[in-house]
XYZ file of C-alpha atoms in Angstrom:
72
model
C 8.593 -8.941 -5.593
C 6.951 -7.388 -3.512
C 3.171 -4.955 -5.114
C 0.228 -3.948 -3.804
C -2.503 -4.945 -5.504
C -4.253 -5.895 -2.835
C -3.964 -3.228 -1.486
C -6.090 -1.138 -4.476
C -8.942 -3.433 -3.542
C -8.855 -3.096 -0.047
C -9.518 0.334 -0.146
C -12.030 -0.155 -2.608
C -13.750 -2.156 -0.291
C -13.504 0.083 2.299
C -15.198 3.989 3.299
C -12.007 5.331 2.582
C -10.386 6.591 -0.804
C -7.748 8.219 -0.980
C -8.976 11.796 -1.094
C -9.606 10.494 2.845
C -5.709 9.140 3.018
C -4.527 12.631 2.029
C -6.832 14.632 3.615
C -8.142 13.090 6.890
C -5.189 10.615 7.267
C -2.140 12.683 6.215
C -1.058 9.835 3.700
C 1.236 11.500 1.562
C 0.510 11.564 -2.429
C 3.717 10.285 -2.728
C 2.797 6.970 -0.844
C 0.040 6.898 -2.630
C 2.178 7.124 -6.260
C 4.346 4.233 -3.976
C 1.798 2.423 -3.584
C 0.811 2.342 -7.564
C 4.101 1.937 -9.378
C 5.220 -1.037 -6.116
C 8.098 0.963 -4.977
C 9.505 -0.013 -1.176
C 7.386 1.183 1.528
C 7.659 1.628 5.155
C 6.570 -1.087 7.593
C 5.634 2.298 9.242
C 4.003 3.097 6.963
C 2.176 -0.141 6.116
C 1.424 -0.555 9.634
C -0.339 2.785 9.115
C -2.354 1.671 6.033
C -3.553 -1.917 7.999
C -4.705 0.345 10.720
C -6.415 2.911 9.019
C -8.350 0.049 6.646
C -9.034 -2.205 9.412
C -6.523 -5.109 7.727
C -3.761 -6.793 7.709
C -0.571 -6.670 6.036
C -1.580 -9.436 3.248
C -4.052 -7.097 2.199
C -2.312 -4.349 1.443
C 0.855 -6.431 -0.173
C 2.166 -9.141 -1.521
C 5.385 -11.093 -2.282
C 5.285 -12.607 -6.479
C 8.702 -13.926 -6.983
C 10.415 -12.298 -9.541
C 13.591 -12.661 -11.868
C 14.150 -8.604 -11.281
C 14.847 -9.675 -7.439
C 18.543 -8.440 -6.586
C 21.078 -12.023 -6.436
C 21.436 -13.243 -2.835
C-alpha cells in the first residue's frame, strides 16, 4: 500500500500550506483528499508536489506491505 503520511510532515516543514497548494499552485482539493485517504494518485501529480515542495518522492509517499494489496 502506498501511503502519504510523509507528505503532511514535508508540507508542515515547508513554506507552503494546503491553502497555497490550492490557490497558488492549483493543486485541487480532490488531490488533497486523495492524500488524506491514501488513494491512488497520478505520477504527474506526485512530480508536481515534489517540484512545489522541493523534495524527493520519499518525502511525499512510502510503500508499506499490506494484506489488502491485490494478489499478484
